[in-house]
Coordinates of N, CA, C and O in Angstrom, one line a residue:
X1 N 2.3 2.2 27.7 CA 1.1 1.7 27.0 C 1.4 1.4 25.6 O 2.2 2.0 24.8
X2 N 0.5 0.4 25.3 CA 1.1 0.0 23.8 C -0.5 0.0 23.3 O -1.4 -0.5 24.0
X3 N -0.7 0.6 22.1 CA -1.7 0.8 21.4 C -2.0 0.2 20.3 O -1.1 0.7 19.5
X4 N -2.8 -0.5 19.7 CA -2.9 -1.8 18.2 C -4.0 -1.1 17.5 O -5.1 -1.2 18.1
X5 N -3.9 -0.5 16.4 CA -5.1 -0.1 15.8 C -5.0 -1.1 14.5 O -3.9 -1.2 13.9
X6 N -6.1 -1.7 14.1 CA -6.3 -2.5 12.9 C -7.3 -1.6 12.1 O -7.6 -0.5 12.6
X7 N -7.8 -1.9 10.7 CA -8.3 -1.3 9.9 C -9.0 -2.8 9.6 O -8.2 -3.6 9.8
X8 N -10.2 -3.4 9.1 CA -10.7 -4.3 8.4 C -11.7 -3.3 7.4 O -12.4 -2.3 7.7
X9 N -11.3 -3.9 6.2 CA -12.1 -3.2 4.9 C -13.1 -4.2 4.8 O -12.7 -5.4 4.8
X10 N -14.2 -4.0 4.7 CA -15.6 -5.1 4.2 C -16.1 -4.7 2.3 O -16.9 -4.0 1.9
X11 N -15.4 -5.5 1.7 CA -16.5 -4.9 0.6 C -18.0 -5.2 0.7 O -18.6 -5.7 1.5
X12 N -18.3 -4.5 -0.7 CA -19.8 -4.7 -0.8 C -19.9 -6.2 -1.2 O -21.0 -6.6 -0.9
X13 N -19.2 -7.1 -1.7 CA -19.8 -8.2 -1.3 C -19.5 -9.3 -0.1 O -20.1 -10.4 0.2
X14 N -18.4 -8.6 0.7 CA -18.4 -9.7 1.6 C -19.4 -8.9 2.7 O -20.0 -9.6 3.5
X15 N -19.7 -7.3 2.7 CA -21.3 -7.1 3.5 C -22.6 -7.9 3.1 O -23.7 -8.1 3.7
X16 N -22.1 -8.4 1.8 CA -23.4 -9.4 1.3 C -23.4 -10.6 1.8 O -24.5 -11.2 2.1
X17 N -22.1 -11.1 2.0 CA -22.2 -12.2 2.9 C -22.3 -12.5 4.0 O -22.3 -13.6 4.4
X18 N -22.3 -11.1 5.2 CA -22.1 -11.5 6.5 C -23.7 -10.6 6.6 O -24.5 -10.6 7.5
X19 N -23.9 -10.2 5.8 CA -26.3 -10.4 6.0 C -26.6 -11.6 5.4 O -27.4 -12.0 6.2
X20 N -26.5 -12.2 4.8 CA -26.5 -13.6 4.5 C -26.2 -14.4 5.8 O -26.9 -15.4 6.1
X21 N -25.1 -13.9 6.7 CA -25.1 -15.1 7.9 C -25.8 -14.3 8.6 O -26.5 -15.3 8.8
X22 N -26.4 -13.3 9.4 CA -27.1 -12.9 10.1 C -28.6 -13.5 9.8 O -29.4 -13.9 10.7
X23 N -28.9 -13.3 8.2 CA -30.3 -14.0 8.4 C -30.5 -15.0 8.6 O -31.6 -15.4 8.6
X24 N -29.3 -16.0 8.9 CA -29.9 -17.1 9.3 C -29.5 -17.5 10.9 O -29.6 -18.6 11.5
X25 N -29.2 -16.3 11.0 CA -28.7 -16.2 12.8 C -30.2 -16.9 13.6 O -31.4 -16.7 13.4
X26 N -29.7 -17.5 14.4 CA -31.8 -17.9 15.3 C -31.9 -16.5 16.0 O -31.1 -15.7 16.5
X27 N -33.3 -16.4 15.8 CA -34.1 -15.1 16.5 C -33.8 -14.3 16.1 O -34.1 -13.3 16.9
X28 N -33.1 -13.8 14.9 CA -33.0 -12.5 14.7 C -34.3 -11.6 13.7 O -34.7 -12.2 12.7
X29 N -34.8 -10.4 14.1 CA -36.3 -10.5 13.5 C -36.2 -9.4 12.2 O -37.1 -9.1 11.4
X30 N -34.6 -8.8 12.4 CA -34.7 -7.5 11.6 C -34.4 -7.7 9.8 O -34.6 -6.8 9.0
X31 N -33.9 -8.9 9.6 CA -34.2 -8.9 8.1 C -35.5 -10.1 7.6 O -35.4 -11.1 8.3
X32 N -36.2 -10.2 7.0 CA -37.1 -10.7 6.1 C -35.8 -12.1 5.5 O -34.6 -12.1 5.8
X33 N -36.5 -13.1 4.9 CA -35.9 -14.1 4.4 C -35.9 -13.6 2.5 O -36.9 -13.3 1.9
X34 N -34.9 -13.7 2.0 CA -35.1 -13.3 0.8 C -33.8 -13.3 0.3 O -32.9 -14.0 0.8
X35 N -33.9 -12.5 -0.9 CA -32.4 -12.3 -1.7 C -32.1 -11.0 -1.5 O -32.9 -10.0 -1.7
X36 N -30.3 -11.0 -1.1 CA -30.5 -9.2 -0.9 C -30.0 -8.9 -2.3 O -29.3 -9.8 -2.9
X37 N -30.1 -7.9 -3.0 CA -30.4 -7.6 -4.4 C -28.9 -6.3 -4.0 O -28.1 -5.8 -4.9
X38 N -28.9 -5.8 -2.5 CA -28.2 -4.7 -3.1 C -27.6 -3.7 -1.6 O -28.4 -3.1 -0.9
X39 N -26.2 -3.7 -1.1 CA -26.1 -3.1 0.4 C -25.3 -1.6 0.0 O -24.3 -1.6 -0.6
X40 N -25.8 -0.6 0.5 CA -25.5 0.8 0.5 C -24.9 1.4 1.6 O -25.7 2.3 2.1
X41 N -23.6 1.2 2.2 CA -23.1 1.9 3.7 C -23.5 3.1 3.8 O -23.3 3.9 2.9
X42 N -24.1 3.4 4.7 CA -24.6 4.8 5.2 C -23.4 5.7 5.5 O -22.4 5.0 5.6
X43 N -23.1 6.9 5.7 CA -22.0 8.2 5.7 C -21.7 7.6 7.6 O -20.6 7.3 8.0
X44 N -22.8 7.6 8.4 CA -23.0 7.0 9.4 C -22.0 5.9 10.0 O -21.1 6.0 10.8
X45 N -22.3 4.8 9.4 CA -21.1 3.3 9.7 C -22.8 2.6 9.2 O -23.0 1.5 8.7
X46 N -23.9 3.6 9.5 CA -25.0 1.8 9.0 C -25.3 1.2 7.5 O -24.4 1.3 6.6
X47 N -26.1 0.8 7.4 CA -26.0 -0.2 5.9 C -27.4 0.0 5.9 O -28.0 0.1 6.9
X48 N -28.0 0.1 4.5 CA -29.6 0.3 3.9 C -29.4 -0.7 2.9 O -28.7 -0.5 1.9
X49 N -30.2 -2.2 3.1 CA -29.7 -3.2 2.3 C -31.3 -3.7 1.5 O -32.2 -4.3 2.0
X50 N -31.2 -3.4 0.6 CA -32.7 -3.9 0.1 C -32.5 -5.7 -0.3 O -31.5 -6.4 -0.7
X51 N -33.8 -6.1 0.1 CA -34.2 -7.2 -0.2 C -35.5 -7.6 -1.2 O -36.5 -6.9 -1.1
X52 N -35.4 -9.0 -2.2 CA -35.9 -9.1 -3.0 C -36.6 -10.4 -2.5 O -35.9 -11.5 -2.7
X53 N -37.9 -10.5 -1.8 CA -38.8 -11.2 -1.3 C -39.5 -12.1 -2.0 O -40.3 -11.5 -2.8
X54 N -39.5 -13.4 -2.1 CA -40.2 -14.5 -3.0 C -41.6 -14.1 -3.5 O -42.5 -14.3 -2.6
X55 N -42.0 -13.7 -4.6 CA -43.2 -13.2 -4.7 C -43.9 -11.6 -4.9 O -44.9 -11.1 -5.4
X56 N -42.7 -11.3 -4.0 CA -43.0 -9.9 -3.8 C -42.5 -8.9 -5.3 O -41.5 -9.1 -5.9
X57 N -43.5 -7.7 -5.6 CA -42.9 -6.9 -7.2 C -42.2 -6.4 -6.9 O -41.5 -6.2 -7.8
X58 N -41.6 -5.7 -5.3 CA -40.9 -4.6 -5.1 C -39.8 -5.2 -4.1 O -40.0 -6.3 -3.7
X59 N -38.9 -4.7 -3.7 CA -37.8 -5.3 -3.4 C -38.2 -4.1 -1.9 O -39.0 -3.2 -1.8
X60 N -37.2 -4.5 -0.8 CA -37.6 -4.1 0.5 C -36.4 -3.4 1.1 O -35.3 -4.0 1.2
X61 N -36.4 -2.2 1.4 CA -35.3 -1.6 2.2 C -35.4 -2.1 3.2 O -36.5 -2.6 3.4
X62 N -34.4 -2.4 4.6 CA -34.1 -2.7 5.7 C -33.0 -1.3 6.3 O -32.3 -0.9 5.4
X63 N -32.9 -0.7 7.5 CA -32.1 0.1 7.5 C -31.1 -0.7 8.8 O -31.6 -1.4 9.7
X64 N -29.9 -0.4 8.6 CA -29.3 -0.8 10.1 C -28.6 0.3 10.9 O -27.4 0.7 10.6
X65 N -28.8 0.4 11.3 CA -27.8 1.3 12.4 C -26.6 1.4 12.4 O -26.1 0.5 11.8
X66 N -25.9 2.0 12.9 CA -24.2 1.9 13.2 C -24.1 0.7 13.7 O -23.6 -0.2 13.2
X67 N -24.9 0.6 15.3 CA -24.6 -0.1 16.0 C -24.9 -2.0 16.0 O -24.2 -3.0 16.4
X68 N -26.2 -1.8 15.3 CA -26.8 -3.0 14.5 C -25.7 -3.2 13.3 O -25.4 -4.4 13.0
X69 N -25.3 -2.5 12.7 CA -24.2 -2.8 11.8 C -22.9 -3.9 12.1 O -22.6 -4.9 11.4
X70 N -22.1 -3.2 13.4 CA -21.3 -3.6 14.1 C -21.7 -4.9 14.7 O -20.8 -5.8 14.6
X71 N -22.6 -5.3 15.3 CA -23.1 -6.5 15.4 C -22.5 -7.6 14.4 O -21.6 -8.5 14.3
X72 N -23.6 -7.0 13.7 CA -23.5 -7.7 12.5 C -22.1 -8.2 11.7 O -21.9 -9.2 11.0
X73 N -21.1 -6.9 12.0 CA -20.2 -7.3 11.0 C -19.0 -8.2 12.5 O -17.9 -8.3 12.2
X74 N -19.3 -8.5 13.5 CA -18.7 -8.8 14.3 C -19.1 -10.4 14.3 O -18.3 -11.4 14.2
X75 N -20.3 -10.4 14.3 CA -20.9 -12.1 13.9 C -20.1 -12.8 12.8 O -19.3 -13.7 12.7
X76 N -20.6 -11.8 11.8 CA -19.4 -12.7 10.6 C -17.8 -12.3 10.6 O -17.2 -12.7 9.6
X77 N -17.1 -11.6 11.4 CA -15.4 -12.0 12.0 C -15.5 -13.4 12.8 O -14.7 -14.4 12.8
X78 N -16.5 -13.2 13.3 CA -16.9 -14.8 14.5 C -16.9 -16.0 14.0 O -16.5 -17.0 14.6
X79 N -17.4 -15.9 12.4 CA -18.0 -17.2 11.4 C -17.0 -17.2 10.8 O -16.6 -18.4 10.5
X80 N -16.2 -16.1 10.3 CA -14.8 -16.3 9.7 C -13.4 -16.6 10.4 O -12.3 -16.5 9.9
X81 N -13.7 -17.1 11.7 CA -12.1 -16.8 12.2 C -11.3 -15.6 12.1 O -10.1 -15.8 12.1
X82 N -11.7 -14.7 12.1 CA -11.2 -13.3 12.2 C -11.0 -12.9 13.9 O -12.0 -12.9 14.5
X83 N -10.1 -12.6 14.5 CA -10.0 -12.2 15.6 C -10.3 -10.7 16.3 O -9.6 -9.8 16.0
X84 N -10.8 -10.6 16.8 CA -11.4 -9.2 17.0 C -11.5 -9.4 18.7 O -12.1 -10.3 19.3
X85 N -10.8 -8.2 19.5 CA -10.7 -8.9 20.6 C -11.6 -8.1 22.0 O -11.2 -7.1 22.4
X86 N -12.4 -8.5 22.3 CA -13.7 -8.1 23.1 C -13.6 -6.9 23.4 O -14.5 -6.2 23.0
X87 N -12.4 -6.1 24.1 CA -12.6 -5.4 25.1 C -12.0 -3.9 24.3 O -11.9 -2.7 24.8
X88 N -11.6 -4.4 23.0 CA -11.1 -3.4 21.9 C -11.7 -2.4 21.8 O -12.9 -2.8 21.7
X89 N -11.7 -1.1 21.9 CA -12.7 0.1 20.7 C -12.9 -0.5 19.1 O -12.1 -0.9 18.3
X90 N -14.1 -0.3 18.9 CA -14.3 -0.5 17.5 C -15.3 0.9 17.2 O -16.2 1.6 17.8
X91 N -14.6 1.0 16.0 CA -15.5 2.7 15.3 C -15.4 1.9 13.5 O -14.4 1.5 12.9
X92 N -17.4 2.1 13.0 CA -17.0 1.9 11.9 C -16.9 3.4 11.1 O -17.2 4.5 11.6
X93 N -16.1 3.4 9.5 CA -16.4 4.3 8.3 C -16.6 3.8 7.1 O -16.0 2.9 6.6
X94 N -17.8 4.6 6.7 CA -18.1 4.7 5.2 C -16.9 4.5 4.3 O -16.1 4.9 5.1
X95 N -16.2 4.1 3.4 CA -15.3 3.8 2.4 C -16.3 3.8 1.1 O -17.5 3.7 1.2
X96 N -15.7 3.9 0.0 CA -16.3 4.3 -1.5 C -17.1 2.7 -1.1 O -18.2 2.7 -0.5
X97 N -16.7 1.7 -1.5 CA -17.5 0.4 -1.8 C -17.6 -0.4 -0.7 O -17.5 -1.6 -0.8
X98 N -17.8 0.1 0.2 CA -18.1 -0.8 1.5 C -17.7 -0.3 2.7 O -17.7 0.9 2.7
X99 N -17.3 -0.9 3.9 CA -17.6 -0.5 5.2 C -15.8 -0.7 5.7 O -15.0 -1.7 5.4
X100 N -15.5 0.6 6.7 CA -14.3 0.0 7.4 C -14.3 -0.3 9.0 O -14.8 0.6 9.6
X101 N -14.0 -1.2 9.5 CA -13.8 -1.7 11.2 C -12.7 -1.1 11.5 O -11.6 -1.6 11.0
X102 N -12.7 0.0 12.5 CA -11.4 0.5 13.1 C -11.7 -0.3 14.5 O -12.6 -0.1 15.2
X103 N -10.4 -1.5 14.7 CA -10.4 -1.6 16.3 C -9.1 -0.9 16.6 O -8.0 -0.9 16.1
X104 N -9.6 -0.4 17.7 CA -8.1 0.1 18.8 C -8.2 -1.1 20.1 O -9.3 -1.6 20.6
X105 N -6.9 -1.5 20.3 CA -6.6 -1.9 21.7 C -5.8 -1.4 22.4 O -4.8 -1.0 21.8
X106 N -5.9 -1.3 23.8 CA -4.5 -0.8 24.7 C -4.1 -2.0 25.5 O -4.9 -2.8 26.1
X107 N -2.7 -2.1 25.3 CA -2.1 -2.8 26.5 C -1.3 -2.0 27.2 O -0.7 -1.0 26.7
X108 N -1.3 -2.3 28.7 CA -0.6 -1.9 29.6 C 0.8 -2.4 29.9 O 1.0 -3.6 30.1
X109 N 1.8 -1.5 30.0 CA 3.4 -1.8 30.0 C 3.8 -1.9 31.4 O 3.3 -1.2 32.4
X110 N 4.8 -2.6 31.5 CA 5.9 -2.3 32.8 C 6.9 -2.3 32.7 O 7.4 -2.6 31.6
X111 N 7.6 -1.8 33.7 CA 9.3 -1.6 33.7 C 9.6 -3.2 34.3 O 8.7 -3.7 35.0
X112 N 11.0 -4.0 34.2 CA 11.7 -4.8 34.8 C 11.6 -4.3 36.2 O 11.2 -3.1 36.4
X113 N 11.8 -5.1 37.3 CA 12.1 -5.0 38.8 C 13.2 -4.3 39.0 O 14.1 -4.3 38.1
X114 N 13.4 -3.7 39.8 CA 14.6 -2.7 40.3 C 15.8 -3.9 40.2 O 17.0 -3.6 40.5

């Protein structure tokens, strides 16, 4: 068995830019249209990203989940040509200034023919 673990580091501004491509994903209902002002990785893998709403005095927390996170940061590998390959384990972690993508893959080995 052969095993591939990758590491992708996200900073805090390229997490700014792949909620930037989510909000404009069709049908997605979980961020508001706005400016995000500010993304906070949770200890978790999720992200607490406040948004600053046209009009609005107070800017808006949004919370995401680990798993909503992962989504999310898999859409924008998708938008970036980043290869990430389906059937991989992926586990995110907290990092000082942004988020890390651990994928593992296994491949399966053989021996030559007798």
């Amino acid at each position: 068995m052969i095993v591939e673990t990758r590491e992708l580091f996200f900073s805090n501004s390229a997490l700014k830019k792949a909620i930037a491509w989510y909000q404009k994903a069709p049908n997605q209902t979980d961020l508001p249209l706005g400016v995000v002002t500010s993304v906070a990785p949770k200890p978790d893998g999720g992200l607490s990203v406040q948004i600053q709403q046209s009009g609005a005095s107070r800017s808006r927390e949004v919370v995401f989940t680990p798993s909503k996170t992962l989504a999310l940061l898999l859409l924008f590998c998708r938008r970036q040509k980043v290869p990430i390959p389906r059937d991989a384990g992926k586990e995110l972690e907290a990092a000082d200034d942004g988020l890390i993508l651990i994928v593992r893959g296994e491949t399966a080995t053989s021996a030559p023919p007798p």
